[in-house]
mmCIF file with all atom_site columns, C-alpha atoms in Angstrom:
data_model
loop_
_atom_site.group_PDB
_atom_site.id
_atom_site.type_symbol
_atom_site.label_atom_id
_atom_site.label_alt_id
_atom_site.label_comp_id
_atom_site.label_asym_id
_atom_site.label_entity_id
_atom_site.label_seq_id
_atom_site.pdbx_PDB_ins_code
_atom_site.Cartn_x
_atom_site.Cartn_y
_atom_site.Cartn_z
_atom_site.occupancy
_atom_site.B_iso_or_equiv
_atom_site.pdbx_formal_charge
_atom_site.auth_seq_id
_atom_site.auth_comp_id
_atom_site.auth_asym_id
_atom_site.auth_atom_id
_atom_site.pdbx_PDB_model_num
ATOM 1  C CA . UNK A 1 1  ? 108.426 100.373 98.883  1.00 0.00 ? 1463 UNK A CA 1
ATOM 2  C CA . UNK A 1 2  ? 108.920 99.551  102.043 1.00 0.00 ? 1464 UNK A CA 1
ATOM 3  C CA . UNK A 1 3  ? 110.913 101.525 104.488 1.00 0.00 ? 1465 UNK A CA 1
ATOM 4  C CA . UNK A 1 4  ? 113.987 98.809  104.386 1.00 0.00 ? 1466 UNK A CA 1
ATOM 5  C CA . UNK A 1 5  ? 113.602 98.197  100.874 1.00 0.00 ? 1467 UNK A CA 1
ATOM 6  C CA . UNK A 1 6  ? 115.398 101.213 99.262  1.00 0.00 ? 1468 UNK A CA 1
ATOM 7  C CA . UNK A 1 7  ? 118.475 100.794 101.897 1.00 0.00 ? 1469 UNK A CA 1
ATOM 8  C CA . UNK A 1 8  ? 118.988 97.065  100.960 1.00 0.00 ? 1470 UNK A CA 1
ATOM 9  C CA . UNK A 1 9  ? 118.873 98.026  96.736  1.00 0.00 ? 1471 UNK A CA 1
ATOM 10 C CA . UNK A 1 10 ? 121.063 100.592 98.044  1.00 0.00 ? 1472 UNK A CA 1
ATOM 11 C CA . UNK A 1 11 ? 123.533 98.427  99.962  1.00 0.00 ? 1473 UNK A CA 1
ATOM 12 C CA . UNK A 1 12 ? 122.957 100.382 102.922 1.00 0.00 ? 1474 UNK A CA 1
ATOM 13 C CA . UNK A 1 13 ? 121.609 97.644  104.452 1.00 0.00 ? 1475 UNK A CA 1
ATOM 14 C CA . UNK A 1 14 ? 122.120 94.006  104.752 1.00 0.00 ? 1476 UNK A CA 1
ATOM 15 C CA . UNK A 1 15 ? 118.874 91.661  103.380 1.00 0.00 ? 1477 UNK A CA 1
ATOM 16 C CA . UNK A 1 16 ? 118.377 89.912  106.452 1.00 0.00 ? 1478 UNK A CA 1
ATOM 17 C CA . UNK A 1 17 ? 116.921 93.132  107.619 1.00 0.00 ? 1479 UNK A CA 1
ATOM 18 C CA . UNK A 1 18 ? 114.133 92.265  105.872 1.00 0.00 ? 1480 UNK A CA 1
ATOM 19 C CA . UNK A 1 19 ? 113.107 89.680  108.960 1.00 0.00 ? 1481 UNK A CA 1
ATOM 20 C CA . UNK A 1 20 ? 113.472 92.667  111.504 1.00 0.00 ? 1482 UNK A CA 1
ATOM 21 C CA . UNK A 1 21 ? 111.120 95.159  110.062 1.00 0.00 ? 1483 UNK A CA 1
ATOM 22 C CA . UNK A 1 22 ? 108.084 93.355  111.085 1.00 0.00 ? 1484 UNK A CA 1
ATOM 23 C CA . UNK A 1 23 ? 108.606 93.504  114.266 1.00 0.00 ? 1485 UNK A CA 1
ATOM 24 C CA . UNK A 1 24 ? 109.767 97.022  113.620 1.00 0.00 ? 1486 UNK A CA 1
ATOM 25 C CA . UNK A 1 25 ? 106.933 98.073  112.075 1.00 0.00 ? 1487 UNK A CA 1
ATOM 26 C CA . UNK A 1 26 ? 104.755 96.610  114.831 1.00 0.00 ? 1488 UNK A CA 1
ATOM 27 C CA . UNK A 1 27 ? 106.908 98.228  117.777 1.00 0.00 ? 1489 UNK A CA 1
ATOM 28 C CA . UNK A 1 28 ? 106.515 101.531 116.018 1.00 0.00 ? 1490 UNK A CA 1
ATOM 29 C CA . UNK A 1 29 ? 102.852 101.907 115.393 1.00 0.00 ? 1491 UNK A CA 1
ATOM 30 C CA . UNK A 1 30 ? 101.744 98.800  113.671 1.00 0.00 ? 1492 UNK A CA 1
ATOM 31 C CA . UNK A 1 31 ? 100.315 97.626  116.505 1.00 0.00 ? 1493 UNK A CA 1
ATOM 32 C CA . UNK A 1 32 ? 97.855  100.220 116.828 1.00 0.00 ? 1494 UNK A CA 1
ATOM 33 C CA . UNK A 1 33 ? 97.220  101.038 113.772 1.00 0.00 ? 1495 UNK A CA 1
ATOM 34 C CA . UNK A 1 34 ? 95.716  97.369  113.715 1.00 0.00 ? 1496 UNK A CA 1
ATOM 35 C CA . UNK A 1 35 ? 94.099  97.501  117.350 1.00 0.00 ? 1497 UNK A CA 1
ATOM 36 C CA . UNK A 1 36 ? 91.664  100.565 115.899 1.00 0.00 ? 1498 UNK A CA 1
ATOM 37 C CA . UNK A 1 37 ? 89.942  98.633  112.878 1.00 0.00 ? 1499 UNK A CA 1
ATOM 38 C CA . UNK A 1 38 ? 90.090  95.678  114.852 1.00 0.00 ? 1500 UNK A CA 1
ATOM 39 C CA . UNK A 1 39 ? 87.904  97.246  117.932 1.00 0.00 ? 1501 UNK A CA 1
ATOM 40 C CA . UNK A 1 40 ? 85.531  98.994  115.565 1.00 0.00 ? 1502 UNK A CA 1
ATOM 41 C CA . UNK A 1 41 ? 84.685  95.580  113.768 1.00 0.00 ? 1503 UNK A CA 1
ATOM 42 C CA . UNK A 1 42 ? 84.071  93.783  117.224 1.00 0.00 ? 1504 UNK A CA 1
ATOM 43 C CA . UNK A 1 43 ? 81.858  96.281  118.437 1.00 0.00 ? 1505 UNK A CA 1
ATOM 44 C CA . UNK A 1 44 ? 79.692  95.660  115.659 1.00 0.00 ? 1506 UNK A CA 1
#
């Protein structure tokens, strides 16, 4: 699950959070996370 998932089953959250978390995730560490792999493969 998801980190938003369990709030919105819970009611804790509305479910148009699910189109924020995305760009969450990506704010957080998404973005590098991605950016690694990514580098490796165009070194190669």
């Amino acid at each position: 699950m998801s980190g938003i998932q369990p709030d919105v089953v819970a009611g804790r959250r509305p479910v148009s959070a699910f189109k924020d978390e995305p760009r969450e995730r990506r704010s957080g560490a998404g973005d590098k996370t991605r950016a690694e792999p990514e580098a490796s493969l165009a070194d190669q």
